[in-house]
Coordinates of C-alpha atoms and ligand atoms in Angstrom, one line a residue:
M8 CA 14.8 -109.7 -73.3
S9 CA 18.2 -108.1 -72.9
F10 CA 20.2 -105.5 -74.8
K11 CA 23.7 -104.1 -74.9
V12 CA 24.1 -100.7 -73.3
N13 CA 27.7 -100.8 -74.5
E14 CA 30.4 -103.4 -75.0
N15 CA 30.7 -104.1 -71.3
V16 CA 27.3 -103.4 -69.9
T17 CA 24.1 -105.4 -70.7
W18 CA 20.6 -104.5 -69.6
V19 CA 18.9 -107.5 -68.1
G20 CA 15.9 -106.0 -66.4
K21 CA 12.1 -106.2 -67.0
I22 CA 9.8 -103.8 -68.9
D23 CA 6.5 -103.7 -67.0
W24 CA 4.0 -102.6 -69.7
E25 CA 1.0 -103.3 -67.5
L26 CA 1.8 -101.4 -64.3
R27 CA -0.7 -98.7 -63.6
K28 CA -0.2 -98.2 -59.8
F29 CA 3.1 -98.2 -57.9
H30 CA 3.8 -98.3 -54.1
G31 CA 0.6 -100.3 -53.7
E32 CA -2.1 -98.0 -55.0
E33 CA -0.2 -94.8 -54.1
L34 CA 1.3 -93.6 -57.3
S35 CA -0.2 -93.8 -60.8
T36 CA 2.0 -95.1 -63.6
H37 CA 0.0 -94.4 -66.8
K38 CA 3.0 -95.5 -69.0
G39 CA 4.0 -98.6 -67.0
T40 CA 7.6 -98.7 -65.9
S41 CA 10.8 -100.8 -66.1
Y42 CA 13.0 -102.3 -63.5
N43 CA 16.5 -101.9 -64.9
S44 CA 19.1 -104.4 -64.0
Y45 CA 22.6 -104.2 -65.4
L46 CA 25.2 -106.9 -66.0
V47 CA 28.7 -105.3 -66.0
R48 CA 31.6 -107.4 -67.3
G49 CA 35.1 -106.4 -66.3
S50 CA 38.3 -108.2 -67.3
E51 CA 38.3 -110.1 -64.0
K52 CA 34.9 -109.8 -62.4
T53 CA 31.3 -109.7 -63.5
V54 CA 28.8 -107.8 -61.4
L55 CA 25.0 -107.5 -61.5
I56 CA 23.6 -104.1 -60.5
D57 CA 20.1 -104.4 -59.0
T58 CA 17.4 -106.9 -59.9
V59 CA 13.6 -106.5 -60.6
W60 CA 10.3 -106.5 -58.7
K61 CA 9.4 -109.8 -57.0
P62 CA 6.5 -110.9 -59.4
F63 CA 9.1 -111.0 -62.2
A64 CA 11.8 -112.8 -60.2
E65 CA 11.5 -116.2 -61.9
E66 CA 11.3 -114.6 -65.4
F67 CA 14.2 -112.4 -64.5
V68 CA 16.5 -115.3 -63.4
N69 CA 15.5 -117.4 -66.4
N70 CA 16.3 -114.6 -68.8
L71 CA 19.6 -113.9 -67.0
K72 CA 20.6 -117.6 -67.5
K73 CA 20.2 -117.0 -71.2
E74 CA 22.7 -114.1 -71.0
I75 CA 25.2 -115.6 -68.6
D76 CA 26.1 -118.8 -66.6
L77 CA 24.9 -117.6 -63.2
N78 CA 28.1 -119.0 -61.6
E79 CA 30.0 -116.4 -63.6
I80 CA 28.4 -113.6 -61.6
D81 CA 31.1 -112.7 -59.0
C82 CA 29.0 -110.2 -57.0
I83 CA 25.8 -108.3 -56.9
V84 CA 25.3 -104.6 -56.1
A85 CA 22.0 -103.7 -54.4
N86 CA 21.9 -99.9 -54.7
H87 CA 18.6 -99.8 -52.9
G88 CA 16.6 -102.3 -50.8
E89 CA 13.1 -101.4 -52.0
V90 CA 11.5 -104.6 -53.5
D91 CA 11.1 -103.2 -57.0
H92 CA 14.9 -103.5 -57.3
S93 CA 15.7 -106.2 -54.7
G94 CA 12.7 -108.5 -55.4
A95 CA 14.6 -111.1 -57.3
L96 CA 17.5 -111.5 -54.9
S97 CA 16.0 -114.5 -53.1
E98 CA 15.4 -116.3 -56.4
L99 CA 18.8 -115.4 -57.7
L100 CA 20.7 -116.2 -54.5
R101 CA 19.0 -119.6 -54.3
E102 CA 20.9 -120.4 -57.5
I103 CA 24.2 -118.8 -56.5
P104 CA 24.3 -118.9 -52.7
G105 CA 27.1 -117.0 -51.0
T106 CA 27.6 -114.5 -53.8
P107 CA 28.6 -111.2 -52.2
V108 CA 25.9 -108.5 -52.1
Y109 CA 27.4 -105.0 -52.0
C110 CA 25.2 -102.5 -50.4
S111 CA 25.0 -99.7 -47.8
K112 CA 24.8 -100.4 -44.2
A113 CA 21.2 -99.2 -44.1
A114 CA 20.4 -101.6 -47.0
V115 CA 21.5 -104.6 -45.0
K116 CA 18.8 -103.5 -42.4
S117 CA 16.1 -103.1 -45.1
L118 CA 17.0 -106.3 -47.0
K119 CA 17.1 -108.4 -43.8
G120 CA 13.9 -106.8 -42.7
Q121 CA 12.1 -107.7 -45.9
F122 CA 13.6 -111.0 -46.9
H123 CA 14.7 -112.4 -43.5
E124 CA 17.9 -113.8 -45.0
D125 CA 21.4 -113.5 -43.9
W126 CA 23.1 -113.1 -47.2
N127 CA 26.8 -112.5 -47.8
F128 CA 26.5 -108.7 -47.3
Q129 CA 29.5 -106.5 -48.0
T130 CA 28.7 -103.0 -46.8
V131 CA 30.2 -100.1 -48.6
K132 CA 30.3 -96.4 -48.1
T133 CA 31.0 -93.3 -50.2
G134 CA 34.4 -93.6 -51.9
D135 CA 34.7 -97.4 -51.6
K136 CA 35.7 -99.1 -54.7
L137 CA 35.2 -102.6 -56.2
S138 CA 37.7 -103.6 -58.8
L139 CA 36.4 -105.5 -61.8
G140 CA 39.9 -105.8 -63.2
D141 CA 40.3 -103.2 -66.0
R142 CA 37.7 -100.9 -64.4
E143 CA 36.2 -100.1 -61.0
L144 CA 32.8 -99.5 -59.5
I145 CA 33.0 -96.5 -57.1
F146 CA 30.2 -96.3 -54.5
V147 CA 28.5 -93.1 -53.5
E148 CA 25.9 -93.2 -50.7
A149 CA 22.8 -91.2 -51.5
K150 CA 20.9 -91.3 -48.2
M151 CA 17.2 -90.2 -48.5
L152 CA 17.3 -90.2 -52.3
H153 CA 14.9 -91.5 -51.6
W154 CA 15.4 -94.1 -48.8
P155 CA 18.1 -94.1 -46.1
D156 CA 19.8 -97.0 -47.9
S157 CA 19.9 -95.5 -51.4
M158 CA 23.2 -95.6 -53.1
F159 CA 24.7 -94.7 -56.5
C160 CA 27.7 -96.4 -58.2
Y161 CA 29.9 -95.2 -61.0
L162 CA 31.7 -97.4 -63.5
T163 CA 35.1 -96.1 -64.5
G164 CA 36.3 -96.6 -68.0
D165 CA 32.8 -96.5 -69.4
N166 CA 32.0 -93.4 -67.3
I167 CA 28.5 -94.6 -66.4
L168 CA 26.5 -93.5 -63.3
F169 CA 24.1 -96.0 -61.9
P170 CA 21.9 -93.8 -59.6
N171 CA 19.1 -96.3 -58.9
D172 CA 15.8 -94.3 -58.5
A173 CA 17.3 -90.9 -59.1
F174 CA 16.8 -89.6 -62.6
G175 CA 14.4 -92.4 -63.3
Q176 CA 10.9 -92.4 -64.8
H177 CA 7.9 -94.7 -64.7
Y178 CA 8.0 -95.0 -68.4
A179 CA 7.9 -98.3 -70.4
S180 CA 9.3 -98.0 -73.8
E181 CA 10.8 -100.4 -76.4
H182 CA 13.3 -97.6 -77.1
M183 CA 15.4 -97.6 -73.9
F184 CA 17.6 -94.6 -74.7
N185 CA 16.6 -91.0 -74.1
E186 CA 17.2 -89.7 -77.7
L187 CA 15.0 -92.4 -79.1
V188 CA 11.8 -91.6 -77.2
D189 CA 9.1 -88.9 -77.4
Q190 CA 10.7 -86.0 -75.4
D191 CA 7.3 -84.7 -74.1
E192 CA 6.4 -88.1 -72.7
L193 CA 9.8 -88.6 -71.2
Y194 CA 9.9 -85.3 -69.4
R195 CA 6.2 -85.6 -68.3
E196 CA 7.1 -88.9 -66.6
A197 CA 10.4 -87.6 -65.2
I198 CA 8.9 -84.5 -63.6
K199 CA 5.9 -86.5 -62.3
Y200 CA 8.5 -88.9 -60.7
Y201 CA 10.4 -86.0 -59.1
A202 CA 7.3 -84.2 -57.9
N203 CA 5.7 -87.2 -56.3
I204 CA 8.7 -89.0 -54.9
L205 CA 11.7 -86.7 -54.6
T206 CA 10.2 -83.3 -53.7
P207 CA 10.6 -83.8 -49.9
F208 CA 14.3 -84.4 -50.4
S209 CA 15.1 -81.5 -52.7
K210 CA 17.8 -80.0 -50.4
L211 CA 19.5 -83.4 -50.4
V212 CA 19.2 -83.6 -54.2
T213 CA 20.9 -80.3 -54.6
A214 CA 23.7 -81.3 -52.2
K215 CA 24.2 -84.8 -53.7
I216 CA 24.4 -83.4 -57.3
K217 CA 27.0 -80.9 -56.1
E218 CA 28.9 -83.6 -54.3
V219 CA 29.0 -85.8 -57.5
L220 CA 29.8 -83.0 -59.8
D221 CA 32.6 -81.9 -57.5
L222 CA 34.2 -85.3 -58.1
N223 CA 34.8 -84.1 -61.7
L224 CA 33.9 -87.5 -63.0
Q225 CA 33.1 -87.7 -66.7
V226 CA 29.6 -88.9 -67.1
D227 CA 28.9 -90.5 -70.5
M228 CA 25.7 -92.2 -69.6
I229 CA 23.3 -92.3 -66.7
C230 CA 21.6 -95.7 -66.2
P231 CA 18.7 -95.3 -63.7
S232 CA 16.8 -98.3 -62.4
H233 CA 13.5 -97.1 -63.9
G234 CA 12.7 -96.0 -67.4
I235 CA 15.0 -95.0 -70.2
I236 CA 18.8 -94.5 -70.1
W237 CA 20.2 -91.0 -70.5
R238 CA 22.7 -91.6 -73.2
Q239 CA 22.5 -88.4 -75.3
D240 CA 23.6 -85.3 -73.3
P241 CA 23.1 -87.3 -70.1
L242 CA 23.6 -84.3 -67.8
Q243 CA 20.4 -82.7 -69.2
I244 CA 18.5 -84.6 -66.5
V245 CA 20.9 -83.5 -63.8
K246 CA 20.4 -79.9 -64.8
K247 CA 16.6 -80.4 -64.7
Y248 CA 16.9 -82.0 -61.2
Q249 CA 18.9 -78.9 -60.1
E250 CA 16.0 -76.7 -61.3
W251 CA 13.3 -78.9 -59.8
A252 CA 15.1 -79.1 -56.5
D253 CA 15.3 -75.3 -56.2
A254 CA 11.7 -74.5 -55.2
Y255 CA 10.7 -75.0 -58.8
Q256 CA 7.7 -73.1 -60.2
E257 CA 6.3 -72.0 -63.5
N258 CA 3.8 -69.1 -63.9
Q259 CA 1.0 -71.4 -63.0
L260 CA -1.7 -71.8 -60.4
T261 CA -3.6 -75.0 -59.6
I262 CA -7.1 -74.9 -58.2
V263 CA -8.3 -78.2 -56.7
Y264 CA -11.8 -78.7 -55.3
D265 CA -14.3 -81.4 -54.6
T266 CA -18.0 -80.7 -54.7
M267 CA -21.3 -82.3 -53.7
W268 CA -24.0 -80.2 -55.4
D269 CA -21.9 -78.1 -57.7
G270 CA -21.7 -75.0 -55.4
T271 CA -18.0 -75.4 -54.7
R272 CA -17.4 -76.2 -58.4
R273 CA -19.1 -73.0 -59.5
T274 CA -17.2 -71.1 -56.8
A275 CA -13.9 -72.5 -58.2
E276 CA -14.7 -71.4 -61.7
A277 CA -15.7 -67.9 -60.5
I278 CA -12.4 -67.7 -58.6
A279 CA -10.5 -68.7 -61.7
G280 CA -12.3 -66.0 -63.6
G281 CA -11.3 -63.4 -61.0
I282 CA -7.7 -64.6 -61.1
K283 CA -7.6 -64.2 -64.8
E284 CA -8.9 -60.6 -64.5
A285 CA -6.1 -59.6 -62.2
N286 CA -3.4 -61.7 -63.7
S287 CA -3.9 -62.5 -67.4
E288 CA -0.5 -64.1 -67.8
I289 CA -0.8 -66.9 -65.3
T290 CA -1.8 -70.4 -66.4
I291 CA -4.7 -71.7 -64.3
K292 CA -5.2 -75.5 -63.9
L293 CA -8.6 -76.5 -62.5
Y294 CA -9.3 -80.0 -61.2
N295 CA -12.1 -81.8 -59.4
G296 CA -9.9 -83.7 -57.0
A297 CA -12.3 -86.6 -56.8
R298 CA -12.4 -87.0 -60.6
S299 CA -8.7 -86.5 -61.4
D300 CA -5.6 -88.6 -60.9
I301 CA -4.2 -87.3 -57.7
N302 CA -0.5 -87.8 -58.7
D303 CA -1.1 -85.8 -61.9
V304 CA -2.7 -83.1 -59.8
I305 CA 0.3 -83.1 -57.5
T306 CA 2.6 -82.7 -60.5
E307 CA 0.7 -79.6 -61.6
I308 CA 0.9 -78.2 -58.1
F309 CA 4.6 -78.9 -58.1
K310 CA 4.9 -76.8 -61.3
S311 CA 2.7 -74.0 -59.8
K312 CA 3.3 -70.8 -57.8
G313 CA 0.3 -71.6 -55.7
M314 CA -2.5 -74.0 -54.8
V315 CA -6.1 -72.9 -54.1
V316 CA -8.1 -75.7 -52.5
G317 CA -11.9 -76.0 -52.0
S318 CA -14.3 -78.3 -50.4
P319 CA -17.8 -78.0 -49.0
T320 CA -18.3 -78.9 -45.4
I321 CA -19.5 -82.4 -44.6
N322 CA -19.8 -83.8 -41.0
K323 CA -17.9 -80.7 -39.8
G324 CA -15.0 -81.8 -42.0
I325 CA -13.9 -81.8 -45.7
L326 CA -14.5 -84.2 -48.5
H327 CA -12.1 -87.1 -48.6
S328 CA -10.5 -86.5 -51.9
I329 CA -9.3 -83.1 -50.6
A330 CA -8.2 -84.7 -47.3
A331 CA -6.1 -87.2 -49.3
L332 CA -4.6 -84.5 -51.5
M333 CA -3.6 -82.4 -48.5
E334 CA -2.0 -85.4 -46.7
I335 CA 0.2 -85.9 -49.8
A336 CA 1.0 -82.2 -50.0
K337 CA 2.0 -82.1 -46.3
G338 CA 4.4 -85.0 -46.9
L339 CA 5.9 -83.5 -50.0
N340 CA 6.7 -80.2 -48.2
F341 CA 6.6 -77.9 -51.2
Q342 CA 8.8 -74.8 -50.9
Q343 CA 7.8 -71.2 -51.6
K344 CA 4.3 -71.7 -52.7
K345 CA 1.2 -69.7 -51.8
G346 CA -2.4 -70.7 -51.4
C347 CA -5.8 -70.3 -49.8
A348 CA -9.1 -72.1 -49.3
F349 CA -12.7 -71.8 -50.3
G350 CA -15.9 -73.8 -50.0
C351 CA -19.6 -73.8 -49.8
Y352 CA -21.6 -74.8 -46.7
G353 CA -25.1 -75.3 -45.6
W354 CA -25.0 -75.4 -41.8
S355 CA -21.8 -75.3 -39.8
G356 CA -19.2 -74.5 -42.5
E357 CA -15.9 -75.6 -41.0
S358 CA -14.2 -76.7 -44.2
V359 CA -12.5 -73.5 -45.2
K360 CA -10.8 -73.0 -41.8
L361 CA -9.8 -76.7 -41.9
I362 CA -8.3 -76.4 -45.3
N363 CA -6.4 -73.3 -44.5
G364 CA -4.9 -75.1 -41.5
L365 CA -3.9 -78.0 -43.7
L366 CA -2.3 -75.6 -46.2
E367 CA -0.3 -74.1 -43.4
E368 CA 0.7 -77.6 -42.2
A369 CA 1.9 -78.3 -45.7
G370 CA 4.1 -75.2 -45.6
I371 CA 2.0 -73.1 -48.0
E372 CA 2.0 -69.4 -47.3
L373 CA -1.6 -68.2 -47.0
I374 CA -2.7 -65.5 -49.3
N375 CA -5.9 -64.9 -47.3
T376 CA -6.1 -66.3 -43.7
E377 CA -9.9 -66.2 -43.6
G378 CA -10.6 -68.0 -46.9
L379 CA -13.8 -67.7 -48.9
R380 CA -17.0 -69.3 -47.4
I381 CA -20.1 -69.3 -49.6
P382 CA -23.4 -70.3 -48.0
W383 CA -25.3 -73.0 -49.9
S384 CA -24.6 -72.2 -53.6
P385 CA -23.3 -69.0 -55.0
D386 CA -25.9 -66.5 -56.2
D387 CA -24.8 -63.4 -58.1
E388 CA -23.5 -61.9 -54.9
G389 CA -21.6 -65.1 -54.2
V390 CA -20.1 -65.2 -57.7
A391 CA -19.0 -61.6 -57.3
A392 CA -17.4 -62.5 -54.0
A393 CA -15.6 -65.4 -55.6
K394 CA -14.3 -63.3 -58.4
A395 CA -13.1 -60.7 -56.0
Y396 CA -11.3 -63.5 -54.1
G397 CA -9.8 -64.6 -57.4
R398 CA -8.5 -61.1 -58.1
E399 CA -6.9 -61.0 -54.7
I400 CA -5.2 -64.4 -55.5
G401 CA -4.2 -63.3 -59.0
A402 CA -2.6 -60.1 -57.6
A403 CA -0.7 -62.0 -55.0
L404 CA 0.8 -64.3 -57.6
A405 CA 1.6 -61.6 -60.2
Ligands
FEO24 FE1 12.4 -97.8 -57.4 FE2 12.7 -96.7 -54.2 O1 12.4 -98.0 -55.6

């Protein structure tokens, strides 16, 4: 499959309808994804921007041969070394050895490290240009968006930005343009992608967007390397990224817990009731962390003013679904969110103190430094204590 993006640019990537986990088992992709590769034909040179994930390398190269004689590809741009975009380079360069690969200096390191090949690397930096004859590719390094080697490029004449992972979504669709797809689905996947992948780099996102906008380049289309192409009002996703990068929050609170014998679940629900009593406007999302998709929960936390986390104590520790959640939260480094801990216990009861410590490590401002500890399972008194705790949380987030 291939399709025309416009007269000069052809999409030659792979739609992966089956993918349900990305980065190994780390990130859920309920809607599949696509690996977008673009063939750009200038008056003098033809360039291929990015390839596809390795399992599709042979299929990719075979399809590419239907689109073009591979020997007519003058150069390849590798905007990013991660294998979902570079995975077909070996297969391709076996057919056209010696073809220059334009990439950042850091990408040489990552590509050599992964493929153990000494290809014809041509390193570029911000402002460098590659002439295709009647138009140029201008390179813009985008370090840590989301790898040190990440890079954007901009095609003059067609005014297309190719930002690789940025502005992408794990969203397989037969309609590859933004105005043709379900907008709720599109934005659900776009914000999930931002929340789970780009959150730690939000300050860099803000700075990079400013840097690109300050270049005063006209942007008629944004062609990311995952998901649909932003063709109609392409800067809408740039504006969204500016919002998301700026300590984004809606009037929402997420409660996540795990439970062994229902005590912590009942406590969670009582806390939610108390929050509602003190703050009727706030949306409360309640998840059992062990029974929910962790990346969807992270997305809801990203949208929230705060996170309230509960686990019973087990072996002087916490249940593993909550430990995993807090490990992800620590890495994402959410900004300007509040939270606190709760949990039931039978004997030693360390979980609440441990969770509060993990919340602090994740940069969450504690609403209550003691947390709520409920012995065994909440009775009427325990439910009342949980509701009071909820009212305190609700007031703190009003
Ligand atoms: Fe889509 Fe960072 O790879």
